[in-house]
CSV table of C-alpha atoms in Angstrom, one decimal:
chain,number,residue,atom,x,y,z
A,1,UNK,CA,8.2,13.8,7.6
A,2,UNK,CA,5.3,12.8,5.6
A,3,UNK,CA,3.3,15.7,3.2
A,4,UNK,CA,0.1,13.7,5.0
A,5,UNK,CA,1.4,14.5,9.0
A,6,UNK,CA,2.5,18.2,7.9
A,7,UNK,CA,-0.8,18.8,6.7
A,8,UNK,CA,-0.3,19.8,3.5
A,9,UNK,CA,-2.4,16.8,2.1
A,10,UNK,CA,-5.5,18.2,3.5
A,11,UNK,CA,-4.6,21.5,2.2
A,12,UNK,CA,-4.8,19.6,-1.1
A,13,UNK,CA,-7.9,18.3,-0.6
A,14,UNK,CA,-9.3,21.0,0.6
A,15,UNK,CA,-8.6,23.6,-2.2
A,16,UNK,CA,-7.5,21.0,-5.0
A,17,UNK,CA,-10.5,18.4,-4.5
A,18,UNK,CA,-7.1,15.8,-4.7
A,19,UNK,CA,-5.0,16.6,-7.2
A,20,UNK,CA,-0.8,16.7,-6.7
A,21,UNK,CA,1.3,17.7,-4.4
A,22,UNK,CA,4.6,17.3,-2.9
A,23,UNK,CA,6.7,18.6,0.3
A,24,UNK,CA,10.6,19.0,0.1
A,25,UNK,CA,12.8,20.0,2.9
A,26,UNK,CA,16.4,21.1,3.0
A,27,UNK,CA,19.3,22.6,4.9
A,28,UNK,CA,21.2,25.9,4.3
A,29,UNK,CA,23.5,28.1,5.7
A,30,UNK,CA,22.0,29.7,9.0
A,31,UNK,CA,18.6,28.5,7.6
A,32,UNK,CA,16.3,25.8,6.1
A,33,UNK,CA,13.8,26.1,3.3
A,34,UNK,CA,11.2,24.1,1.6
A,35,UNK,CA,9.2,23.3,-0.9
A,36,UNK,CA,5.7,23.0,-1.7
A,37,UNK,CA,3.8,22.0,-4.9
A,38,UNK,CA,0.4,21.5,-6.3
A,39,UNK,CA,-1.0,20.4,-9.4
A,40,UNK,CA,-4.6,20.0,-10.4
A,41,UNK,CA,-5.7,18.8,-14.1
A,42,UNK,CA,-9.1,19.1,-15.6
A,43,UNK,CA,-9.9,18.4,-18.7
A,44,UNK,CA,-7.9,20.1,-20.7
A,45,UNK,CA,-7.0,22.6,-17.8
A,46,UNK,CA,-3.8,23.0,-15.5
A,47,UNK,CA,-3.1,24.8,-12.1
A,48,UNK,CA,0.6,24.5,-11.0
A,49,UNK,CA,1.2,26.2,-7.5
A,50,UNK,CA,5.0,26.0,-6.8
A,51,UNK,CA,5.6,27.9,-3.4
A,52,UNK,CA,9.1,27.7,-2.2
A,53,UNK,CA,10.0,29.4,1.6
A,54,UNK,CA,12.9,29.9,3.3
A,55,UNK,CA,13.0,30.0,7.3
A,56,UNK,CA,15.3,32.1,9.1
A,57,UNK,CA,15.0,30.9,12.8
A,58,UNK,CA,15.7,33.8,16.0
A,59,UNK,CA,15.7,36.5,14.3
A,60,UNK,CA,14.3,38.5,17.6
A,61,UNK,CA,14.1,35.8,20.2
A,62,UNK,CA,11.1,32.8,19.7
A,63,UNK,CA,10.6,34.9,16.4
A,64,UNK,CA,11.4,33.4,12.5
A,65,UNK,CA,11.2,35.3,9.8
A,66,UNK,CA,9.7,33.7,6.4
A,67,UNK,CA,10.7,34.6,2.9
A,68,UNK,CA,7.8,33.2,0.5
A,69,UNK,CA,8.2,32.9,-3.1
A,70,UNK,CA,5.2,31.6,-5.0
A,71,UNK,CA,4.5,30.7,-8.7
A,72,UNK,CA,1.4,30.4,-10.4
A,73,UNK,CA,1.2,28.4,-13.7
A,74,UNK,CA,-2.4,27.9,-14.9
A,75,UNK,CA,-3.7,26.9,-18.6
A,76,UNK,CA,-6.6,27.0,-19.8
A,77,UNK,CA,-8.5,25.6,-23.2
A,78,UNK,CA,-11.8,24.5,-24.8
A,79,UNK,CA,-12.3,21.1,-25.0
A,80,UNK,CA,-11.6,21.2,-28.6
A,81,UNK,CA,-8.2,22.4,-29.0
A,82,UNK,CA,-8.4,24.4,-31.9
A,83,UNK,CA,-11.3,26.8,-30.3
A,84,UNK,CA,-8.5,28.4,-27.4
A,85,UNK,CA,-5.8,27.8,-25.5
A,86,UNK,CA,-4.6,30.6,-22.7
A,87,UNK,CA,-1.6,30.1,-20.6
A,88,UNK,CA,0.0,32.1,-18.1
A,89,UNK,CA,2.2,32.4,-14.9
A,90,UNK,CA,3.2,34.9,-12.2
A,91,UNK,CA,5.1,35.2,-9.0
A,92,UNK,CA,4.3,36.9,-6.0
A,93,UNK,CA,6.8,37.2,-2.8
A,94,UNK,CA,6.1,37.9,1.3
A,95,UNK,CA,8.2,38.0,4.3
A,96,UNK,CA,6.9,37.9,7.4
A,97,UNK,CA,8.2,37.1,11.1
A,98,UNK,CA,5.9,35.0,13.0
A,99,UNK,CA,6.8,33.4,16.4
A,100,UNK,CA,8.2,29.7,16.9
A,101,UNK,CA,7.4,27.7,19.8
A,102,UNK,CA,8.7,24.2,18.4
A,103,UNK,CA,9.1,22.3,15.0
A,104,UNK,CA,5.2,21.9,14.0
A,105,UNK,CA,5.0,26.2,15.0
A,106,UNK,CA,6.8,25.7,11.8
A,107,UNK,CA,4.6,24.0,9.9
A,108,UNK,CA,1.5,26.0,10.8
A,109,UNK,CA,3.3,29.4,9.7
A,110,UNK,CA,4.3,27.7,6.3
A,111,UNK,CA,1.0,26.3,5.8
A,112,UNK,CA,-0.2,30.1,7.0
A,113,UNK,CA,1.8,32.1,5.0
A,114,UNK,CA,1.2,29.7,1.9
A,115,UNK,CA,-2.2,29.8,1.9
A,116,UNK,CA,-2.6,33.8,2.4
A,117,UNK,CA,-0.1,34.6,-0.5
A,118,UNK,CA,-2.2,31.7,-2.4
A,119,UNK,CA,-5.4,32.9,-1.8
A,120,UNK,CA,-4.5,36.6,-3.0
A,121,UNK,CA,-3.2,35.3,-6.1
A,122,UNK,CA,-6.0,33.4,-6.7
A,123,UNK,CA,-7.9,36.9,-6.3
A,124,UNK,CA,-5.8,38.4,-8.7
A,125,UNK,CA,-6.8,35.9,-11.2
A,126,UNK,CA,-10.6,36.5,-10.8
A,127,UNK,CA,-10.0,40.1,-10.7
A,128,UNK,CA,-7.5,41.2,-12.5
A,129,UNK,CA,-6.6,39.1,-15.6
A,130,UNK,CA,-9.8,37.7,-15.9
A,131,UNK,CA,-11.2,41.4,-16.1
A,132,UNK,CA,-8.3,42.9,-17.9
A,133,UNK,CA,-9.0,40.1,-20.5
A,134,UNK,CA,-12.8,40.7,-20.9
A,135,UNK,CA,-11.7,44.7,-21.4
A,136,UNK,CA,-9.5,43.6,-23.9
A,137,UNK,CA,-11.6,41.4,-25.8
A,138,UNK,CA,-14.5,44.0,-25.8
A,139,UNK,CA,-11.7,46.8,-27.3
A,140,UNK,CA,-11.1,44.4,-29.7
A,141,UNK,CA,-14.8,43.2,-30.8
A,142,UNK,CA,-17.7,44.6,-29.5
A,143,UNK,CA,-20.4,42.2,-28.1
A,144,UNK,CA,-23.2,44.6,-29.2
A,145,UNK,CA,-26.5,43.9,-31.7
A,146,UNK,CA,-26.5,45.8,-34.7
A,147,UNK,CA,-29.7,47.9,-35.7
A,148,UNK,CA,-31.5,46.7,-38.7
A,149,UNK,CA,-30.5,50.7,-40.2
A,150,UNK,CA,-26.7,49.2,-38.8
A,151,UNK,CA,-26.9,46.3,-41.3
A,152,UNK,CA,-28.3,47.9,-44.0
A,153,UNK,CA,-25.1,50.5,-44.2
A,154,UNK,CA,-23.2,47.4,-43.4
A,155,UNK,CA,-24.3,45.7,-46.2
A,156,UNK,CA,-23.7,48.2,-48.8
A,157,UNK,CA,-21.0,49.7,-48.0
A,158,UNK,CA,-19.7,46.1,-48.4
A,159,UNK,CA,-21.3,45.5,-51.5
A,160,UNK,CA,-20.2,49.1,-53.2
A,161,UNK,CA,-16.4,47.8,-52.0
A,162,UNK,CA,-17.1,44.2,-53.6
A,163,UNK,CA,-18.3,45.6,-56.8
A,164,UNK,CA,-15.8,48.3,-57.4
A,165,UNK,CA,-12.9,45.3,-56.8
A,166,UNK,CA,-15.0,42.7,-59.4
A,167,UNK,CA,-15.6,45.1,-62.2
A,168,UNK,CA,-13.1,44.3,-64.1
A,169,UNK,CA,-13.7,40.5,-64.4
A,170,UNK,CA,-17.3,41.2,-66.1
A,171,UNK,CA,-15.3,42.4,-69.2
């Protein structure tokens, strides 16, 4: 079955404006499980979704239960490389039992459960690292505009340190 008549290709498009992306489908034991990936490139930047889901089918009558693992790999960096370069992944898992009427019931859960765990992930991105990162960043150098009275201690407490380390060179 073709990514294109599953309908993950207009899951691409939709979220990836193009980009990458592959279906794979396999047996297992009393199961079968697939995999879906994603890439998107821009510039300089990377977003690698690899979601991987097993199916369980009858678990309670018409109802399959789905075990989603998903992995997050995005990079980020300045157009000029040696400005900044942040890279990062994380997994998230779900399991949920959703009711099959027929093969494409499948699909439409997949597609479902891939797009939820996705989209909180995607959250967690804007919310979390993204925030955590600016909190960081402000611990670690403060944005804030020094008063002219700021400067002028600055500046010679600076200058009483440079001179106390030359001294010894004016002899």
């Amino acid at each position: 079955i073709s990514a294109e008549y599953m309908g993950f290709a207009s899951y691409r498009e939709a979220y990836y404006d193009g980009g990458l992306g592959s279906v794979y489908f396999w047996d297992l034991d009393d199961a079968f499980a697939c995999a879906v990936l994603f890439k998107k490139e821009h510039e300089k930047n990377v977003w690698d979704a690899i979601h991987v889901v097993e199916v369980e089918e009858g678990v309670k009558g018409t109802m399959s239960k789905y075990k989603l693992t998903s992995t997050l790999i995005l990079k980020v960096a300045s157009l000029n490389e040696s400005l900044l370069e942040i890279s990062g992944s994380f997994t998230r898992q779900n399991e949920v039992e959703l009711e099959v009427n027929d093969v494409q019931t499948h699909i439409v859960n997949i597609g479902n459960v891939i797009q939820e765990l996705e989209n909180k992930m995607r959250g967690s991105i804007d919310t979390i690292y993204c925030g955590k990162a600016e909190e960081v960043t402000s611990r670690l150098r403060s944005k804030r505009e020094l008063t002219d009275t700021m400067r002028e201690d600055l500046a010679s407490a600076l200058t009483a340190q440079f001179k106390g380390r030359t001294d010894h060179l004016k002899a």
